[in-house]
Coordinates of C-alpha atoms in Angstrom, one line a residue:
M1 CA -15.6 -3.2 6.9
K2 CA -16.3 -6.6 5.4
S3 CA -13.0 -6.5 3.4
I4 CA -11.1 -5.4 6.5
I5 CA -12.4 -8.5 8.4
I6 CA -11.6 -10.8 5.5
Y7 CA -8.0 -9.6 5.1
L8 CA -7.3 -9.4 8.8
G9 CA -8.7 -12.9 9.3
T10 CA -6.6 -14.3 6.5
A11 CA -3.4 -12.7 7.8
V12 CA -4.1 -14.0 11.3
L13 CA -4.8 -17.5 10.0
G14 CA -1.5 -17.4 8.2
Y15 CA 0.3 -16.2 11.3
L16 CA -1.2 -19.0 13.5
L17 CA -0.2 -21.6 10.9
G18 CA 3.3 -20.2 10.7
D19 CA 3.6 -20.2 14.4
K20 CA 2.7 -23.9 14.4
L21 CA 5.1 -24.7 11.5
K22 CA 7.9 -22.9 13.3
K23 CA 8.1 -25.7 15.9
S24 CA 8.5 -28.3 13.2
D25 CA 11.0 -29.0 10.4
F26 CA 8.6 -28.1 7.7
N27 CA 10.5 -26.3 4.9
I28 CA 8.7 -23.3 3.2
S29 CA 11.6 -21.8 1.4
W30 CA 9.5 -22.0 -1.7
S31 CA 7.0 -19.5 -0.3
G32 CA 9.1 -16.5 -1.4
K33 CA 8.9 -17.5 -5.0
V34 CA 5.2 -18.2 -4.8
Q35 CA 4.7 -14.7 -3.3
T36 CA 6.7 -13.1 -6.1
V37 CA 4.7 -14.8 -8.8
A38 CA 1.4 -14.0 -7.1
I39 CA 2.4 -10.3 -6.8
I40 CA 3.2 -10.2 -10.5
V41 CA -0.2 -11.8 -11.4
L42 CA -2.1 -9.6 -9.0
V43 CA -0.5 -6.4 -10.3
F44 CA -1.2 -7.5 -13.9
A45 CA -4.9 -8.1 -12.9
M46 CA -5.0 -4.6 -11.4
G47 CA -3.6 -3.1 -14.6
L48 CA -6.1 -5.1 -16.6
R49 CA -8.9 -3.6 -14.6
M50 CA -7.6 -0.1 -14.9
G51 CA -7.0 -0.4 -18.6
A52 CA -10.5 -1.6 -19.2
N53 CA -12.0 1.2 -17.1
K54 CA -13.1 3.9 -19.5
Q55 CA -13.4 6.4 -16.6
V56 CA -9.7 6.0 -16.1
T57 CA -8.5 6.0 -19.7
E58 CA -10.8 8.8 -20.8
N59 CA -9.8 11.2 -18.0
L60 CA -6.0 11.2 -18.7
N61 CA -6.1 15.0 -19.5
S62 CA -6.5 17.9 -17.1
I63 CA -8.2 15.7 -14.5
G64 CA -5.3 13.3 -14.8
L65 CA -2.8 16.1 -14.4
Y66 CA -4.5 17.5 -11.3
A67 CA -4.6 14.0 -9.8
L68 CA -0.9 13.4 -10.6
I69 CA 0.1 16.7 -8.9
I70 CA -1.9 16.0 -5.7
T71 CA -0.6 12.4 -5.7
I72 CA 3.0 13.4 -5.9
T73 CA 2.7 16.1 -3.2
I74 CA 0.8 13.7 -0.9
L75 CA 3.4 10.9 -1.3
V76 CA 6.3 13.3 -0.7
F77 CA 4.8 14.8 2.5
S78 CA 3.7 11.4 3.8
V79 CA 7.2 10.0 3.5
I80 CA 8.6 13.2 5.2
A81 CA 6.1 13.0 8.0
I82 CA 6.6 9.3 8.7
S83 CA 10.4 9.8 8.6
I84 CA 10.2 12.4 11.3
A85 CA 7.9 10.1 13.3
R86 CA 10.4 7.2 13.0
R87 CA 13.3 9.3 14.3
L88 CA 11.2 10.8 17.2
I89 CA 10.6 7.3 18.6
G90 CA 14.2 6.2 18.1
L91 CA 13.9 3.7 15.2
D92 CA 16.7 3.2 12.8
H93 CA 16.7 2.8 9.0
R94 CA 15.4 -0.8 9.3
G95 CA 12.7 0.1 11.8
R96 CA 14.6 -1.3 14.8
K97 CA 15.2 0.3 18.2
N98 CA 18.7 1.7 18.4
I99 CA 20.6 -1.3 19.7
S100 CA 23.6 -1.7 21.9
K101 CA 27.1 -2.8 21.1
E102 CA 26.6 -6.4 22.0
H103 CA 24.2 -6.7 19.1
S104 CA 26.6 -5.2 16.6
I105 CA 27.5 -8.5 15.0
K106 CA 23.8 -9.3 14.5
Q107 CA 23.3 -5.9 13.0
R108 CA 26.2 -6.3 10.5
L109 CA 24.6 -9.6 9.5
E110 CA 21.3 -8.0 9.0
D111 CA 22.8 -5.0 7.1
S112 CA 24.5 -7.5 4.8
K113 CA 21.1 -8.9 4.0
D114 CA 20.0 -5.3 3.1
K115 CA 22.2 -5.4 0.1
I116 CA 20.6 -8.6 -1.1
N117 CA 17.1 -7.1 -0.3
N118 CA 18.0 -3.9 -2.2
E119 CA 18.9 -5.8 -5.3
H120 CA 15.7 -7.8 -5.0
G121 CA 13.7 -4.6 -4.5
Q122 CA 15.1 -3.1 -7.7
K123 CA 14.2 -6.3 -9.6
M124 CA 10.7 -6.3 -8.0
T125 CA 10.1 -2.7 -9.1
K126 CA 11.0 -3.6 -12.7
L127 CA 8.7 -6.6 -12.6
I128 CA 5.8 -4.7 -11.2
L129 CA 6.2 -1.9 -13.8
I130 CA 6.3 -4.4 -16.6
S131 CA 3.3 -6.3 -15.2
V132 CA 1.1 -3.3 -14.6
S133 CA 1.9 -1.8 -18.0
A134 CA 1.2 -5.1 -19.8
G135 CA -2.1 -5.4 -17.8
M136 CA -3.2 -1.9 -18.7
A137 CA -2.4 -2.4 -22.4
T138 CA -4.2 -5.7 -22.4
G139 CA -7.2 -4.3 -20.6
Y140 CA -7.4 -1.3 -22.9
F141 CA -7.1 -3.2 -26.2
L142 CA -8.6 -6.7 -25.6
V143 CA -11.2 -6.7 -22.8
D144 CA -13.9 -5.1 -25.0
E145 CA -13.1 -7.7 -27.7
V146 CA -13.5 -10.7 -25.3
F147 CA -16.3 -9.5 -23.0
S148 CA -19.5 -8.2 -24.4
D149 CA -20.7 -7.1 -21.0
I150 CA -18.1 -5.1 -19.0
N151 CA -19.9 -5.8 -15.8
T152 CA -19.2 -9.5 -16.2
F153 CA -15.5 -8.7 -16.5
E154 CA -15.6 -6.4 -13.5
T155 CA -17.2 -9.1 -11.4
M156 CA -14.7 -11.8 -12.5
I157 CA -11.6 -9.6 -12.1
G158 CA -12.9 -8.4 -8.7
Y159 CA -13.2 -11.9 -7.4
A160 CA -9.8 -12.8 -8.9
I161 CA -8.1 -9.9 -7.2
T162 CA -9.8 -10.6 -3.8
F163 CA -8.7 -14.3 -4.0
G164 CA -5.1 -13.3 -5.0
L165 CA -4.9 -10.8 -2.1
C166 CA -6.2 -13.4 0.4
L167 CA -3.5 -15.9 -0.9
L168 CA -0.8 -13.3 -0.5
L169 CA -1.9 -12.2 2.9
L170 CA -2.0 -15.9 4.0
F171 CA 1.7 -16.2 3.0
V172 CA 2.6 -12.8 4.7
G173 CA 1.0 -14.1 7.9
L174 CA 2.8 -17.4 7.5
D175 CA 6.2 -15.6 7.2
L176 CA 5.4 -13.4 10.3
G177 CA 4.4 -16.5 12.3
I178 CA 7.6 -18.4 11.3
N179 CA 9.8 -15.4 11.9
G180 CA 8.4 -15.1 15.4
T181 CA 9.6 -11.6 16.1
I182 CA 6.3 -9.7 15.6
L183 CA 5.2 -9.6 19.2
Q184 CA 8.7 -8.5 20.4
S185 CA 8.7 -5.7 17.7
I186 CA 5.3 -4.4 18.9
K187 CA 6.5 -4.7 22.5
D188 CA 9.6 -2.7 21.7
V189 CA 7.7 0.1 20.0
G190 CA 4.6 -0.1 22.2
L191 CA 1.7 2.3 21.6
N192 CA 4.2 4.4 19.5
V193 CA 3.1 2.2 16.6
L194 CA 0.0 4.4 16.4
I195 CA 2.2 7.4 15.6
F196 CA 2.7 6.1 12.0
P197 CA -0.9 6.2 10.8
L198 CA -1.1 9.7 12.5
A199 CA 2.0 10.8 10.7
V200 CA 0.7 9.5 7.3
T201 CA -2.6 11.3 8.0
I202 CA -0.8 14.6 8.7
G203 CA 1.5 14.2 5.8
T204 CA -1.3 13.4 3.4
L205 CA -3.5 16.4 4.5
V206 CA -0.5 18.8 4.4
G207 CA 0.4 17.5 0.9
A208 CA -3.2 18.0 -0.2
L209 CA -3.2 21.6 1.0
V210 CA 0.2 22.3 -0.7
S211 CA -1.3 21.0 -4.0
L212 CA -3.8 23.8 -3.9
I213 CA -1.0 26.0 -5.2
F214 CA -1.3 24.2 -8.6
I215 CA -4.9 22.9 -8.6
P216 CA -8.1 25.0 -9.0
I217 CA -10.2 23.3 -6.3
T218 CA -11.4 24.4 -2.8
T219 CA -9.6 23.6 0.5
R220 CA -12.5 21.3 1.5
E221 CA -12.2 19.4 -1.7
A222 CA -8.5 19.0 -1.5
L223 CA -8.7 17.7 2.1
A224 CA -11.5 15.3 1.1
I225 CA -9.5 14.0 -1.8
G226 CA -6.4 13.4 0.4
A227 CA -8.5 11.8 3.1
G228 CA -9.4 9.0 0.6
F229 CA -6.0 7.5 1.4
G230 CA -6.0 5.4 -1.8
W231 CA -9.5 4.0 -1.3
Y232 CA -10.8 4.6 -4.8
T233 CA -14.0 2.6 -4.4
L234 CA -15.3 4.7 -1.5
A235 CA -13.9 8.2 -1.3
P236 CA -14.9 9.3 -4.9
G237 CA -18.4 8.1 -4.4
I238 CA -18.8 10.2 -1.2
I239 CA -17.4 13.3 -2.9
L240 CA -19.6 12.9 -6.0
E241 CA -22.8 12.4 -3.8
S242 CA -22.0 15.8 -2.3
G243 CA -22.2 17.4 -5.7
H244 CA -18.5 17.9 -6.3
I245 CA -18.2 16.4 -9.8
T246 CA -14.7 17.6 -10.7
A247 CA -13.3 16.8 -7.2
G248 CA -14.9 13.4 -7.4
A249 CA -13.2 12.7 -10.7
I250 CA -9.8 13.9 -9.3
S251 CA -10.3 11.8 -6.2
F252 CA -10.9 8.7 -8.3
M253 CA -7.8 9.2 -10.4
H254 CA -5.7 10.2 -7.4
N255 CA -6.6 7.2 -5.3
I256 CA -5.8 4.9 -8.2
M257 CA -2.5 6.7 -8.8
R258 CA -1.6 6.5 -5.1
E259 CA -2.1 2.8 -5.0
L260 CA -0.2 2.2 -8.3
F261 CA 2.7 4.6 -7.5
S262 CA 3.0 3.1 -4.1
I263 CA 3.4 -0.4 -5.4
L264 CA 6.1 0.9 -7.8
L265 CA 7.9 3.0 -5.2
I266 CA 7.9 0.9 -2.1
P267 CA 11.1 -1.0 -2.8
F268 CA 12.9 2.3 -3.7
V269 CA 11.7 4.3 -0.7
G270 CA 12.2 1.4 1.7
H271 CA 15.9 1.1 0.9
K272 CA 16.8 4.7 0.1
F273 CA 14.9 6.4 3.0
G274 CA 13.9 3.7 5.5
Y275 CA 11.8 0.6 5.9
I276 CA 9.1 2.4 7.9
E277 CA 9.0 5.2 5.3
S278 CA 7.7 2.7 2.7
T279 CA 4.5 2.3 4.8
G280 CA 3.7 6.0 4.3
L281 CA 3.0 5.5 0.6
G282 CA 0.1 3.1 0.3
G283 CA -2.5 4.6 2.7
S284 CA -5.4 2.2 3.1
S285 CA -3.9 -0.2 0.6
N286 CA -1.2 -1.0 3.1
M287 CA -3.6 -3.6 4.6
D288 CA -4.0 -5.4 1.3
V289 CA -2.4 -4.7 -2.1
C290 CA 0.8 -3.0 -0.8
L291 CA 1.3 -5.3 2.2
P292 CA 3.0 -8.2 0.3
V293 CA 5.2 -5.8 -1.6
I294 CA 6.3 -4.1 1.7
E295 CA 7.0 -7.5 3.3
K296 CA 9.0 -8.7 0.3
S297 CA 10.9 -5.5 -0.1
T298 CA 11.8 -4.7 3.5
H299 CA 11.3 -7.1 6.4
S300 CA 8.5 -9.2 7.7
D301 CA 8.2 -7.1 10.9
I302 CA 7.6 -4.0 8.9
A303 CA 4.4 -5.6 7.5
V304 CA 2.9 -5.3 11.0
Y305 CA 3.3 -1.5 11.0
A306 CA 2.0 -1.4 7.4
F307 CA -1.1 -3.5 8.2
I308 CA -2.0 -1.5 11.3
T309 CA -1.5 1.8 9.4
G310 CA -3.7 0.5 6.6
I311 CA -6.6 -0.5 8.9
I312 CA -6.6 2.8 10.8
L313 CA -6.4 4.9 7.6
S314 CA -9.3 2.8 6.0
L315 CA -11.4 3.5 9.1
S316 CA -10.4 7.2 9.0
T317 CA -11.5 7.5 5.4
T318 CA -15.1 6.7 6.4
V319 CA -15.1 9.6 8.9
L320 CA -12.8 12.2 7.4
V321 CA -14.0 12.4 3.8
P322 CA -17.7 13.2 4.7
L323 CA -16.4 15.6 7.4
F324 CA -14.2 17.6 5.0
I325 CA -16.6 17.6 2.0
G326 CA -19.5 18.7 4.2

C-alpha cells in the first residue's frame, strides 16, 4: 500500500505541474529523451538485480520451464480478453471512441504519428532487450565480486529502482498534464474504464487454468500463481507461507517473467494489436515499471488506463492470492 501511495502521489504531482506549465511557454521537448535514458537505466538495474539473485539463476530448470509456460498462456489470454473488452465499449486501435467524419483529418494526422511511434517502439524494444541482458550478465558475474554482503546490494539497488521509478512517473504525469486530454478521455469512456482490469483478471485466471494442461500443479495453485499479477515480492511469499513450496517457486519466477516480458512486448503488442491491449501485459507493474514504457510506446492517455489497471490489480492480489491458495 505504501508503494501505491508513493507512485500515485508522484504521478499526480507531475500532472499538476504539467497542467501549470501548459499555460506557459515553458519548453519540455527534452523530457522524452530523459525518459528514454531513464527507462534504459531502470531496466538495466532490474536486470542487475535479477542476475544477482541466486533464487532466479539457480531455478532456470523445470521450475523455470513451468513458469515460462504459465507466463506465456497468461499473457496471451490477457491480451485476448482486453481486446474483446476494448471492442465491446467501442474503442478503436488507438483507444479512442469511434469518431465522426469531421474528425477524419485529425485522425489521419494521428495515424501518421503512429508510424513514427511504431518505429520508436521497435527501437525501444531493442534497447530494453540489450539493457536487461547486460544488466543480468553484470549482476550474475560481477555483483558477488564487488559486494561482500548481498543484502547491502539489494538495499542499494532497491532504493535506486524506487528513485528511478518516481522520476519516470513524475515525467509521465508531466506529459499527461501538458497534453491535457486525460479528463476528456476518462469522461468519454466513463466507468467503462473499470472493464480493463476486470478483463485482465479474467484473461489471467483463464490462462492460468489453461496452463494446467502442461504443468503438474493443482487448480488452486495455478489460480494463486496467476493472481499474483506480476507482484513477485508479495504473491510468492503468501503461497510459500501456505506450504506450497513448488508453487511458490513457480510464482516467483512467473511474476518476474511477466514483468520482464511485458516490458519487452509492450511496444510490439501496442502497435500490432492495439494501444489498450498493451495494458493487459504488465498486471500490477502497470502502475510503476511498465507505465513509462506504455506511455512512450503508445499515447499519454493510455497511461491512465494502465495506471488504473495496475492499482486495481495490485489491490486484487492481496485478496485473491490468499483466497485461492486457501
